[in-house]
Short mmCIF file of C-alpha atoms in Angstrom, two decimals:
data_model
loop_
_atom_site.label_atom_id
_atom_site.label_comp_id
_atom_site.label_asym_id
_atom_site.label_seq_id
_atom_site.Cartn_x
_atom_site.Cartn_y
_atom_site.Cartn_z
CA UNK A 1 0.00 0.00 0.00
CA UNK A 2 2.78 2.41 0.93
CA UNK A 3 4.52 1.71 -2.40
CA UNK A 4 1.40 2.77 -4.27
CA UNK A 5 1.05 5.89 -2.13
CA UNK A 6 4.69 6.75 -2.71
CA UNK A 7 4.38 6.48 -6.48
CA UNK A 8 1.28 8.69 -6.42
CA UNK A 9 3.07 11.19 -4.22
CA UNK A 10 6.06 11.27 -6.58
CA UNK A 11 3.79 12.03 -9.52
CA UNK A 12 2.45 15.02 -7.61
CA UNK A 13 5.82 16.29 -6.42
CA UNK A 14 7.84 15.67 -9.61
CA UNK A 15 6.77 18.95 -11.19
CA UNK A 16 8.78 22.05 -12.13
CA UNK A 17 10.09 23.73 -8.98
CA UNK A 18 8.77 27.26 -9.04
CA UNK A 19 7.75 29.66 -6.32
CA UNK A 20 4.01 29.41 -6.75
CA UNK A 21 0.88 28.68 -4.71
CA UNK A 22 -0.20 25.05 -4.25
CA UNK A 23 -1.26 23.49 -7.58
CA UNK A 24 -4.98 23.61 -8.24
CA UNK A 25 -6.96 21.08 -10.26
CA UNK A 26 -9.26 22.55 -12.92
CA UNK A 27 -12.89 23.01 -12.10
CA UNK A 28 -14.45 19.57 -12.71
CA UNK A 29 -16.78 19.29 -15.71
CA UNK A 30 -20.49 19.31 -15.05
CA UNK A 31 -22.30 16.09 -15.87
CA UNK A 32 -25.85 17.18 -16.63
CA UNK A 33 -27.13 13.62 -16.22
CA UNK A 34 -25.65 13.22 -12.74
CA UNK A 35 -27.79 13.55 -9.63
CA UNK A 36 -24.72 14.16 -7.43
CA UNK A 37 -24.00 17.56 -5.95
CA UNK A 38 -22.07 19.65 -8.49
CA UNK A 39 -19.27 22.13 -7.91
CA UNK A 40 -20.47 25.72 -8.04
CA UNK A 41 -18.23 27.51 -10.60
CA UNK A 42 -18.53 30.79 -8.69
CA UNK A 43 -17.51 29.13 -5.42
CA UNK A 44 -14.69 27.30 -7.22
CA UNK A 45 -13.34 30.57 -8.59
CA UNK A 46 -13.46 32.09 -5.11
CA UNK A 47 -11.62 29.06 -3.72
CA UNK A 48 -8.89 29.34 -6.36
CA UNK A 49 -8.48 33.04 -5.61
CA UNK A 50 -8.16 32.42 -1.86
CA UNK A 51 -5.54 29.71 -2.38
CA UNK A 52 -3.60 31.91 -4.79
CA UNK A 53 -3.66 34.94 -2.49
CA UNK A 54 -2.94 33.14 0.79
CA UNK A 55 -0.82 30.20 -0.34
CA UNK A 56 -3.45 27.86 1.11
CA UNK A 57 -3.38 29.30 4.64
CA UNK A 58 -6.63 31.31 4.53
CA UNK A 59 -9.31 29.30 2.74
CA UNK A 60 -13.03 29.06 3.48
CA UNK A 61 -14.85 25.75 3.60
CA UNK A 62 -15.90 24.70 0.09
CA UNK A 63 -17.35 21.52 -1.35
CA UNK A 64 -14.21 19.59 -2.37
CA UNK A 65 -14.68 16.39 -4.36
CA UNK A 66 -11.02 16.23 -5.45
CA UNK A 67 -8.89 16.64 -2.32
CA UNK A 68 -8.67 20.40 -2.09
CA UNK A 69 -7.49 22.45 0.87
CA UNK A 70 -10.01 22.58 3.71
CA UNK A 71 -10.02 24.28 7.13
CA UNK A 72 -9.78 22.09 10.21
CA UNK A 73 -8.86 22.10 13.87
CA UNK A 74 -5.54 21.87 15.66
CA UNK A 75 -4.38 18.36 16.56
CA UNK A 76 -1.37 16.97 18.41
CA UNK A 77 0.21 16.37 14.99
CA UNK A 78 -0.30 19.89 13.63
CA UNK A 79 0.86 21.40 16.93
CA UNK A 80 4.17 19.53 16.75
CA UNK A 81 4.54 20.12 13.01
CA UNK A 82 4.03 23.85 13.49
CA UNK A 83 6.94 23.88 15.95
CA UNK A 84 9.10 22.06 13.39
CA UNK A 85 8.28 24.62 10.69
CA UNK A 86 9.20 27.46 13.05
CA UNK A 87 12.46 25.68 13.88
CA UNK A 88 13.27 25.37 10.17
CA UNK A 89 12.79 29.13 9.77
CA UNK A 90 14.96 29.94 12.80
CA UNK A 91 17.70 27.64 11.56
CA UNK A 92 17.75 29.27 8.13
CA UNK A 93 17.32 32.90 9.18
CA UNK A 94 19.39 32.86 12.36
CA UNK A 95 16.37 34.05 14.35
CA UNK A 96 15.06 32.82 17.69
CA UNK A 97 11.28 33.08 17.35
CA UNK A 98 9.55 31.28 20.21
CA UNK A 99 6.42 29.22 19.65
CA UNK A 100 3.30 30.58 21.37
CA UNK A 101 0.19 28.89 19.94
CA UNK A 102 -1.39 27.51 16.78
CA UNK A 103 -4.23 29.73 15.56
CA UNK A 104 -5.37 28.04 12.34
CA UNK A 105 -4.86 24.75 10.50
CA UNK A 106 -5.88 23.87 6.95
CA UNK A 107 -5.18 20.49 5.41
CA UNK A 108 -5.06 18.74 2.06
CA UNK A 109 -5.05 15.02 1.33
CA UNK A 110 -3.38 14.02 -1.92
CA UNK A 111 -2.13 10.47 -1.19
CA UNK A 112 -0.19 12.13 1.63
CA UNK A 113 -1.42 14.67 4.18
CA UNK A 114 -0.26 18.29 4.08
CA UNK A 115 -0.94 20.85 6.80
CA UNK A 116 -1.10 24.63 6.25
CA UNK A 117 -0.41 25.88 9.76
CA UNK A 118 -0.72 29.44 11.04
CA UNK A 119 0.68 30.16 14.48
CA UNK A 120 1.79 32.96 16.74
CA UNK A 121 5.38 33.29 17.90
CA UNK A 122 7.24 35.83 20.02
CA UNK A 123 10.49 37.54 19.10
CA UNK A 124 12.73 37.89 22.20
CA UNK A 125 15.05 40.24 20.30
CA UNK A 126 12.22 42.74 19.80
CA UNK A 127 10.59 42.99 23.25
CA UNK A 128 8.78 39.66 22.77
CA UNK A 129 6.61 41.18 20.07
CA UNK A 130 4.14 38.73 18.54
CA UNK A 131 4.49 37.70 14.90
CA UNK A 132 2.16 35.60 12.78
CA UNK A 133 4.01 32.68 11.24
CA UNK A 134 2.94 30.25 8.51
CA UNK A 135 4.35 26.88 7.56
CA UNK A 136 3.40 24.05 5.22
CA UNK A 137 4.30 20.60 6.54
CA UNK A 138 3.66 17.24 4.88
CA UNK A 139 3.24 14.01 6.85
CA UNK A 140 4.72 11.73 4.24
CA UNK A 141 5.03 8.02 3.47
CA UNK A 142 6.87 5.90 6.04
CA UNK A 143 10.11 4.31 4.87
CA UNK A 144 13.78 4.05 5.92
CA UNK A 145 12.59 2.28 9.13
CA UNK A 146 11.23 5.61 10.34
CA UNK A 147 8.17 5.77 12.57
CA UNK A 148 7.50 9.37 11.50
CA UNK A 149 8.62 11.34 8.42
CA UNK A 150 7.69 14.92 7.64
CA UNK A 151 9.01 17.68 5.42
CA UNK A 152 8.44 21.41 5.24
CA UNK A 153 7.82 23.36 2.05
CA UNK A 154 6.99 26.89 3.22
CA UNK A 155 8.26 28.62 6.38
CA UNK A 156 7.53 32.35 6.50
CA UNK A 157 6.24 35.35 8.40
CA UNK A 158 2.70 35.99 7.20
CA UNK A 159 2.83 38.75 4.57
CA UNK A 160 0.92 41.96 5.18
CA UNK A 161 -0.37 42.09 1.60
CA UNK A 162 -2.24 39.03 0.23
CA UNK A 163 -0.53 37.42 -2.74
CA UNK A 164 2.96 38.50 -1.65
CA UNK A 165 5.59 36.86 0.53
CA UNK A 166 7.74 33.77 0.18
CA UNK A 167 6.20 30.51 -0.98
CA UNK A 168 8.39 27.44 -0.93
CA UNK A 169 8.99 25.48 -4.11
CA UNK A 170 7.75 21.93 -4.52
CA UNK A 171 10.23 19.20 -3.60
CA UNK A 172 10.36 15.61 -2.46
CA UNK A 173 13.15 14.48 -0.11
CA UNK A 174 13.64 11.07 -1.71
CA UNK A 175 14.57 12.80 -4.96
CA UNK A 176 16.44 15.86 -3.81
CA UNK A 177 18.71 15.09 -0.84
CA UNK A 178 22.25 13.72 -0.72
CA UNK A 179 22.16 10.03 -1.82
CA UNK A 180 23.91 8.91 1.37
CA UNK A 181 20.76 9.93 3.28
CA UNK A 182 18.37 7.99 1.04
CA UNK A 183 18.92 4.86 3.12
CA UNK A 184 17.45 3.35 6.26
CA UNK A 185 17.91 5.19 9.51
CA UNK A 186 20.85 3.78 11.47
CA UNK A 187 20.54 1.55 14.50
CA UNK A 188 21.54 2.86 17.89
CA UNK A 189 25.27 3.39 18.32
CA UNK A 190 27.45 0.59 19.60
CA UNK A 191 29.72 1.25 22.56
CA UNK A 192 32.83 1.42 20.36
CA UNK A 193 31.31 3.76 17.75
CA UNK A 194 33.29 6.77 18.97
CA UNK A 195 36.62 5.00 18.90
CA UNK A 196 36.51 3.44 15.43
CA UNK A 197 37.41 4.78 12.00
CA UNK A 198 34.19 6.83 11.82
CA UNK A 199 34.76 8.71 15.08
CA UNK A 200 35.57 11.97 13.26
CA UNK A 201 32.00 12.03 11.91
CA UNK A 202 30.60 12.27 15.45
CA UNK A 203 30.33 15.30 17.69
CA UNK A 204 29.12 15.23 21.29
CA UNK A 205 26.97 18.21 22.19
CA UNK A 206 28.15 20.03 25.31
CA UNK A 207 25.93 21.26 28.13
CA UNK A 208 26.18 24.93 27.18
CA UNK A 209 25.20 24.04 23.61
CA UNK A 210 22.08 22.30 24.87
CA UNK A 211 21.06 25.52 26.60
CA UNK A 212 21.67 27.59 23.47
CA UNK A 213 19.96 25.13 21.12
CA UNK A 214 16.63 24.34 22.75
CA UNK A 215 15.40 22.85 19.47
CA UNK A 216 17.27 19.67 20.45
CA UNK A 217 14.48 19.14 22.99
CA UNK A 218 12.02 19.54 20.12
CA UNK A 219 13.84 16.69 18.35
CA UNK A 220 13.44 14.55 21.47
CA UNK A 221 9.72 15.42 21.48
CA UNK A 222 9.51 14.55 17.78
CA UNK A 223 11.15 11.17 18.40
CA UNK A 224 8.95 10.27 21.37
CA UNK A 225 5.82 11.45 19.55
CA UNK A 226 6.58 8.95 16.80
CA UNK A 227 6.24 6.20 19.42
CA UNK A 228 3.24 7.43 21.43
CA UNK A 229 1.46 9.80 18.98
CA UNK A 230 -0.20 11.64 21.84
CA UNK A 231 -0.01 14.87 23.80
CA UNK A 232 3.39 14.82 25.53
CA UNK A 233 3.02 17.96 27.64
CA UNK A 234 2.71 15.92 30.86
CA UNK A 235 6.12 14.34 30.16
CA UNK A 236 8.00 17.58 29.49
CA UNK A 237 10.45 19.08 30.01
CA UNK A 238 12.73 16.19 29.19
CA UNK A 239 15.99 15.57 30.99
CA UNK A 240 18.59 15.31 28.25
CA UNK A 241 21.28 12.72 28.98
CA UNK A 242 23.47 12.94 25.89
CA UNK A 243 23.27 14.14 22.29
CA UNK A 244 25.61 13.01 19.52
CA UNK A 245 25.63 14.51 16.04
CA UNK A 246 26.81 12.59 12.99
CA UNK A 247 27.51 14.66 9.88
CA UNK A 248 29.98 15.11 7.03
CA UNK A 249 29.55 18.89 7.18
CA UNK A 250 31.56 21.40 9.20
CA UNK A 251 28.61 23.20 10.80
CA UNK A 252 27.99 20.40 13.33
CA UNK A 253 24.70 21.34 15.04
CA UNK A 254 23.72 23.71 12.25
CA UNK A 255 24.52 21.28 9.42
CA UNK A 256 21.75 20.98 6.88
CA UNK A 257 22.20 17.21 6.74
CA UNK A 258 22.89 15.39 9.99
CA UNK A 259 21.82 12.51 12.22
CA UNK A 260 21.10 13.20 15.89
CA UNK A 261 21.33 10.51 18.58
CA UNK A 262 19.42 11.64 21.67
CA UNK A 263 19.33 9.96 25.08
CA UNK A 264 16.74 11.54 27.39
CA UNK A 265 14.31 10.87 30.20
CA UNK A 266 10.67 11.89 30.05
CA UNK A 267 9.41 13.64 33.17
CA UNK A 268 7.91 10.99 35.43
CA UNK A 269 8.40 8.51 32.62
CA UNK A 270 10.90 6.10 31.12
CA UNK A 271 14.38 6.47 29.70
CA UNK A 272 14.22 7.05 25.95
CA UNK A 273 16.52 6.96 22.97
CA UNK A 274 15.72 8.64 19.68
CA UNK A 275 17.38 9.04 16.31
CA UNK A 276 16.38 12.05 14.21
CA UNK A 277 17.75 12.57 10.71
CA UNK A 278 17.59 16.08 9.26
CA UNK A 279 18.05 16.58 5.52
CA UNK A 280 17.54 19.43 3.07
CA UNK A 281 18.06 20.25 -0.58
CA UNK A 282 19.41 23.68 0.32
CA UNK A 283 16.34 25.62 -0.81
CA UNK A 284 14.56 28.07 1.54
CA UNK A 285 11.86 26.49 3.68
CA UNK A 286 12.89 22.93 2.87
CA UNK A 287 13.68 20.51 5.68
CA UNK A 288 12.90 16.83 6.21
CA UNK A 289 12.88 15.07 9.59
CA UNK A 290 12.77 11.29 10.01
CA UNK A 291 12.85 9.50 13.33
CA UNK A 292 12.74 6.25 15.23
CA UNK A 293 12.54 5.82 18.99
CA UNK A 294 13.21 3.23 21.68
CA UNK A 295 11.61 3.16 25.14
CA UNK A 296 13.93 1.56 27.68
CA UNK A 297 11.97 -0.30 30.33
#
């Protein structure tokens, strides 16, 4: 089943990469002999205009027989995915916007599920002023032994003028990332991993770096969520035991492509181990996270 879904997803994503709103299907033809409810051409035109102007983030509820974008409520998934989109933006822009709350979620099912998430964040560098942030995150097909795989397409401050602002280009991680990351996620490290020939690929995160890079706790949340798929607020904050980074790049923690090994303890809960792989094709707003997690009894 997943193979079929993947092929369908590839057909949708293997299109020219341009900065444009989400692709829209044409208004379906009217079958005069059909008794089914038909699409109102006026409503369809309004829907297309709203998607074009807002990038899919501000769309009214329309009759959608072909998997269009529809408004919905905030879930545990969209809450976490919104945080990931904000993290992607901070990583790219060098900002430190802090998540406050999700205010709106639209979604679209096209073999895979895409969320158009609007949230509020505060900017500690500007008197904690509130900004409206928007991100598009796709919950994609499971593979590479991952329990959860998502990728971002758009990560932006909401533009003041409709129809303006950055819109991410279409991409698909399995096509566009470094080939060495198109493989299964690794198993947990063996005891001698840091003393072998590959030891130069590993970097142990120091305590002061944990304090300055709070998004590592988001990665722990992402890993544990893949196992429990539930609200984790009762188990946070986590107590981080150790974080190792594996990468071929020089930026270490800020590398676009890296594997993170996280040992942590959930508050009042068990000891946990998670692997999170971060990849990108280098384009703005593009980041993929894959994870697997172990709960140590």
